[in-house]
Amino acid sequence: MSAVISELRLLRDAVEEDLDRRRVDENLGRGVYGYVGCLIRLVEDGDRDPVRSLNEARSAAGFLRAVPRLPDPRPRSWNAPSCPA
């Protein structure tokens, strides 16, 4: 196994851990996790440049960590007006 694939897998595992500990936004995190997984498969199949894939995966993970975790949506009260007067 190449060193790049190992680094990609470690990066994917780190994103998964961030998701489990709720340190990153769940929606973005799932997307980044899937993206890194796709990059791993492409590199393993020889369809993608390993160094470029690693750089893209690092950029995606860095973006994920830079974006603040969005708050959970508040349920809207059906009795409250939609726009305060």
PDB file of C-alpha atoms in Angstrom:
ATOM      1  CA  MET A   1       0.000   0.000   0.000  1.00  0.00           C
ATOM      2  CA  SER A   2       1.351   3.402  -0.901  1.00  0.00           C
ATOM      3  CA  ALA A   3       2.074   6.092   1.633  1.00  0.00           C
ATOM      4  CA  VAL A   4      -0.403   8.441  -0.054  1.00  0.00           C
ATOM      5  CA  ILE A   5      -3.267   5.970   0.329  1.00  0.00           C
ATOM      6  CA  SER A   6      -2.353   5.537   3.989  1.00  0.00           C
ATOM      7  CA  GLU A   7      -2.412   9.306   4.483  1.00  0.00           C
ATOM      8  CA  LEU A   8      -5.758   9.562   2.700  1.00  0.00           C
ATOM      9  CA  ARG A   9      -7.221   6.863   4.943  1.00  0.00           C
ATOM     10  CA  LEU A  10      -5.889   8.593   8.055  1.00  0.00           C
ATOM     11  CA  LEU A  11      -7.444  11.838   6.869  1.00  0.00           C
ATOM     12  CA  ARG A  12     -10.786  10.112   6.250  1.00  0.00           C
ATOM     13  CA  ASP A  13     -10.604   8.583   9.745  1.00  0.00           C
ATOM     14  CA  ALA A  14      -9.892  12.013  11.240  1.00  0.00           C
ATOM     15  CA  VAL A  15     -12.960  13.456   9.495  1.00  0.00           C
ATOM     16  CA  GLU A  16     -15.019  10.545  10.825  1.00  0.00           C
ATOM     17  CA  GLU A  17     -13.777  11.203  14.354  1.00  0.00           C
ATOM     18  CA  ASP A  18     -14.614  14.898  14.035  1.00  0.00           C
ATOM     19  CA  LEU A  19     -18.123  13.900  12.957  1.00  0.00           C
ATOM     20  CA  ASP A  20     -18.525  11.447  15.833  1.00  0.00           C
ATOM     21  CA  ARG A  21     -17.450  14.073  18.364  1.00  0.00           C
ATOM     22  CA  ARG A  22     -19.647  16.705  16.679  1.00  0.00           C
ATOM     23  CA  ARG A  23     -16.713  19.072  16.148  1.00  0.00           C
ATOM     24  CA  VAL A  24     -17.704  19.842  12.565  1.00  0.00           C
ATOM     25  CA  ASP A  25     -20.962  20.482  10.744  1.00  0.00           C
ATOM     26  CA  GLU A  26     -22.657  17.143  10.123  1.00  0.00           C
ATOM     27  CA  ASN A  27     -23.870  17.871   6.603  1.00  0.00           C
ATOM     28  CA  LEU A  28     -20.539  19.193   5.371  1.00  0.00           C
ATOM     29  CA  GLY A  29     -18.640  16.496   7.237  1.00  0.00           C
ATOM     30  CA  ARG A  30     -20.542  13.661   5.596  1.00  0.00           C
ATOM     31  CA  GLY A  31     -19.814  15.192   2.203  1.00  0.00           C
ATOM     32  CA  VAL A  32     -16.101  15.560   2.907  1.00  0.00           C
ATOM     33  CA  TYR A  33     -15.973  12.009   4.302  1.00  0.00           C
ATOM     34  CA  GLY A  34     -17.557  10.659   1.120  1.00  0.00           C
ATOM     35  CA  TYR A  35     -15.337  12.807  -1.106  1.00  0.00           C
ATOM     36  CA  VAL A  36     -12.159  11.553   0.552  1.00  0.00           C
ATOM     37  CA  GLY A  37     -13.455   7.980   0.268  1.00  0.00           C
ATOM     38  CA  CYS A  38     -13.986   8.477  -3.470  1.00  0.00           C
ATOM     39  CA  LEU A  39     -10.488   9.885  -3.838  1.00  0.00           C
ATOM     40  CA  ILE A  40      -9.086   6.816  -2.090  1.00  0.00           C
ATOM     41  CA  ARG A  41     -10.887   4.478  -4.495  1.00  0.00           C
ATOM     42  CA  LEU A  42      -9.758   6.464  -7.527  1.00  0.00           C
ATOM     43  CA  VAL A  43      -6.130   6.411  -6.381  1.00  0.00           C
ATOM     44  CA  GLU A  44      -6.307   2.672  -5.628  1.00  0.00           C
ATOM     45  CA  ASP A  45      -7.699   2.017  -9.119  1.00  0.00           C
ATOM     46  CA  GLY A  46      -4.978   4.138 -10.709  1.00  0.00           C
ATOM     47  CA  ASP A  47      -7.486   6.596 -12.179  1.00  0.00           C
ATOM     48  CA  ARG A  48      -6.305   9.623 -10.224  1.00  0.00           C
ATOM     49  CA  ASP A  49      -2.948  11.215  -9.450  1.00  0.00           C
ATOM     50  CA  PRO A  50      -2.142  10.315  -5.816  1.00  0.00           C
ATOM     51  CA  VAL A  51      -0.382  13.562  -4.896  1.00  0.00           C
ATOM     52  CA  ARG A  52      -3.125  15.722  -6.380  1.00  0.00           C
ATOM     53  CA  SER A  53      -5.779  13.656  -4.609  1.00  0.00           C
ATOM     54  CA  LEU A  54      -4.019  14.030  -1.273  1.00  0.00           C
ATOM     55  CA  ASN A  55      -3.791  17.802  -1.748  1.00  0.00           C
ATOM     56  CA  GLU A  56      -7.497  17.990  -2.623  1.00  0.00           C
ATOM     57  CA  ALA A  57      -8.444  15.855   0.388  1.00  0.00           C
ATOM     58  CA  ARG A  58      -6.351  18.035   2.705  1.00  0.00           C
ATOM     59  CA  SER A  59      -7.993  21.152   1.282  1.00  0.00           C
ATOM     60  CA  ALA A  60     -11.481  19.718   1.795  1.00  0.00           C
ATOM     61  CA  ALA A  61     -10.689  18.701   5.381  1.00  0.00           C
ATOM     62  CA  GLY A  62      -9.156  22.109   6.074  1.00  0.00           C
ATOM     63  CA  PHE A  63     -12.246  23.829   4.723  1.00  0.00           C
ATOM     64  CA  LEU A  64     -14.443  21.613   6.881  1.00  0.00           C
ATOM     65  CA  ARG A  65     -12.530  22.552  10.011  1.00  0.00           C
ATOM     66  CA  ALA A  66     -12.501  26.247   9.102  1.00  0.00           C
ATOM     67  CA  VAL A  67     -16.291  26.466   8.747  1.00  0.00           C
ATOM     68  CA  PRO A  68     -17.979  26.948  12.105  1.00  0.00           C
ATOM     69  CA  ARG A  69     -20.360  24.208  13.170  1.00  0.00           C
ATOM     70  CA  LEU A  70     -23.848  25.373  12.379  1.00  0.00           C
ATOM     71  CA  PRO A  71     -26.363  25.342  15.229  1.00  0.00           C
ATOM     72  CA  ASP A  72     -29.088  22.724  15.234  1.00  0.00           C
ATOM     73  CA  PRO A  73     -32.253  24.061  13.643  1.00  0.00           C
ATOM     74  CA  ARG A  74     -34.820  25.283  16.109  1.00  0.00           C
ATOM     75  CA  PRO A  75     -38.287  23.898  15.677  1.00  0.00           C
ATOM     76  CA  ARG A  76     -40.657  26.559  14.498  1.00  0.00           C
ATOM     77  CA  SER A  77     -43.620  27.159  16.730  1.00  0.00           C
ATOM     78  CA  TRP A  78     -46.771  26.916  14.668  1.00  0.00           C
ATOM     79  CA  ASN A  79     -48.497  29.475  16.906  1.00  0.00           C
ATOM     80  CA  ALA A  80     -45.807  32.106  16.507  1.00  0.00           C
ATOM     81  CA  PRO A  81     -45.991  34.574  13.623  1.00  0.00           C
ATOM     82  CA  SER A  82     -43.449  33.949  10.893  1.00  0.00           C
ATOM     83  CA  CYS A  83     -42.333  37.551  10.897  1.00  0.00           C
ATOM     84  CA  PRO A  84     -42.374  39.705  14.029  1.00  0.00           C
ATOM     85  CA  ALA A  85     -44.276  42.925  13.519  1.00  0.00           C
TER      86      ALA A  85
END
